Amino acid sequence: MRPAMRVVVVGTGGREAAIRAACARHGHDVIAAAAFDADAHAGVDLVIVGPESALVEGVADRCAELGIACFGPSAALARLEGSKGFTRALTAELGIPSPRFVRTNDHDDAIAWWHAFGGQVVVKLDGLAAGKGVVVPDSPAATLAAIRSLAQHGPIVLEELLTGAECSLIAMCDGTTARPLPIAQDHKRIGEGDSGVNTGGMGAYAPAPIGYDPDELTAIFIQPVIDHLAALGTPYIGVLYAGLMLTPDGPRLLEFNCRFGDPEAQAILELLESDLAELALACCEGRLASTSIVVAPGAACTVVAAAAGYPDAPVLGATITGLHREHADAVVFPAGTDGTVVTGGRVLAVTGRGADLAAARAAAYSAMGTISFEGMQVRRDIGWRAAGSLVTSYAAAGVDIDEGARAVQGMKAAVERTHGPAVLAGLGSFGGAFSGAAIKALDDPVLVASTDGVGTKVELAARLGRYRGVGADIVNHCINDVLVQGARPLFFLDYIASSHIEASMVAEVVTGMAEACAVSGCALLGGETAEMPGVYTDGAFDIAGTLVGVVDRADLLPTPNVAAGDVLIGVASNGPHTNGYSLLRRVFEWLPMDATPPGFDCTLGDALLRPHRNYLPVLEPALSTGRVKALAHITGGGLPENLPRVLPGACDAMVQLGSWPVPPLFELVRSACTAMDHHELYRTLNMGIGMVVICAEVDADTIQASIPERTWRIGSLAAGTGIVHLLP
Ligand code: AMP
Ligand code: GLY
């Protein structure tokens, strides 16, 4: 290890603060200098020049005379930055990919070139103009105006307007060797979304995920210049910064700078683990090839705070609070401040570090949140382009169209089995087409439609990876809903939404739907599968469906003669069907789904996922007697809220608890929910009765006999006001 060096860093902005920090953390004695005064800096080991102006003034040349190592090129070489025309001529000679251009003193020549070129151009002043000498005109009139106005100030350069994201390729050079630092991206515009006027830079981040290898870019854009200058006997020592535009045809050179970028340096140098002073000295001594540049993993994000009125007319003098706080994963680099008040346009920069850019951004913004001054301008979007640049396809954004197509293949056969001659257009068509010919046979056909979902039962299905049953659930639920109006199903359409489409999962769900449709002669006419990452949490899905059925008007239920004295016949449920799952999932949170509680004939998971039964087959004979007055499907709201839907206003339903056996699953819930009263329980769960048939007392035996399974008389109707009484 070399002993600590005395390092003078020329310049006093944010970039120079970052350079000083990168040297100081390796123990060097670092001196900040507004300008380089050799006499004032006797005994200096190394000078690092921050701003281009100092280079153009010849700091490196002066150091060479004095025999002081200086990291930065001579004034002659700084023309690479100082003269756009010189740079364009050189890069054209070296074959470095660049926009087409012309350099001229004469605005008529410029206009002639522009007309011959025939496309949109950028107009630039040839000399150094601190970022203000570039106009990107948005119309032919603006182009003419820009040419005329810039040409008054000296030679101009016209360039082909390129499009694409920009990035900063910053390399350290020792005269023969060039080595890149992490690629950065800066945000030059004042406004969010990269809108508004150009500034000195409102933020930057590194490494920028641009999809190009830094070494390859260095070989294309930097090394040819270094080789050329070495061959001329004027070796280039210092930073060579290539501003690149990533066009659809590949990267193109926009400009060279002879220095670190500001605010790129504040980001990049925070990632540099190597000793910057050592690296700079190795460059001065031609030893870069044998020196390694070590870069930390993770990312850095720099956010600039600018003064009110910046860039046009910065308001100075505001008092800054929070400037000197320490942050665990962020550093503050003062620039336009004396440590107390605002003294310049770009007041300070905050660089956050993190394992990735998201973490680095968060760290930067969190630290920035502790600093304030009047009129402070901070862009909230620094790094936004990185998010988009990681997305290569819709699939990379989480949506896989091909997987959707595979899902269709997986469900096709089962779906098409539900298609009778009435289906004119099904799978793959924009809308399903269903012939109404058959329903013309009815005297007065009434279409009955129902849309529903299966609630949070889907969460349990996803958790246990069992999808087919919920497909049956949704169809049967809808069949039961139209059945209570006396209707028979015609066709069904489904909707499946998930965080991520897995063809096999979707095919399972739809196959479950198709099988349930087939049982009742219902066509599965169409559907939609939506992939919605970020809306649904990982692995989650939801299903919904719409069923349309038909009934002759004369057979519509309920009949108008439901009355006091009628009997309630309970038909068993085969589980919670699709209701109460938010409660059930909570109650059984710590009970393993493969446990078999007492009285169960299957595991808890099986009992909870058992598909909602379809009441059409068992009730068909009862309905054909013509004596059923009403049916109530016991869904969400249980007996207390579903019976009233078919009660005339002048009747109450008297339900006798204990008149049917409550199945073990519901008993288990009751025993666990000690703080829940029975009314609440019966309002949440069906408690063993999934459908209630209402008929006249005299018809009750006939109806019960027509139902091919055990049913119970669970109560009757009495004069009242349309409410349900649960009698103990
Ligand atoms: P320069 O100082 O030459 O880098 O120009 C400043 C900014 O103007 C660049 O960062 C770009 O945003 C824009 N610009 C410069 N040249 C071009 C070009 N040929 N095509 C499109 N944009 C350009
Ligand atoms: N951030 C752009 C520059 O330093 O030129």
Tab-separated table of C-alpha atoms in Angstrom, residues 102 107-119 121 140-141 143-144 147-148 158:
chain	number	residue	atom	x	y	z
A	102	VAL	CA	-22.461	19.271	-40.845
A	107	HIS	CA	-26.460	29.762	-41.931
A	108	ASP	CA	-27.283	29.466	-45.630
A	109	ASP	CA	-24.968	26.450	-45.865
A	110	ALA	CA	-26.638	25.015	-42.785
A	111	ILE	CA	-30.094	25.475	-44.290
A	112	ALA	CA	-28.971	23.958	-47.587
A	113	TRP	CA	-27.559	20.894	-45.765
A	114	TRP	CA	-30.737	20.555	-43.751
A	115	HIS	CA	-32.894	20.655	-46.906
A	116	ALA	CA	-30.671	18.112	-48.623
A	117	PHE	CA	-30.708	15.898	-45.511
A	118	GLY	CA	-34.496	15.998	-45.504
A	119	GLY	CA	-35.076	14.936	-41.896
A	121	VAL	CA	-32.160	17.940	-37.074
A	140	PRO	CA	-39.324	23.390	-39.656
A	141	ALA	CA	-39.986	26.964	-38.531
A	143	THR	CA	-35.359	24.704	-37.069
A	144	LEU	CA	-34.880	27.796	-39.217
A	147	ILE	CA	-30.127	27.954	-37.167
A	148	ARG	CA	-30.425	31.745	-37.571
A	158	LEU	CA	-26.386	20.444	-37.481
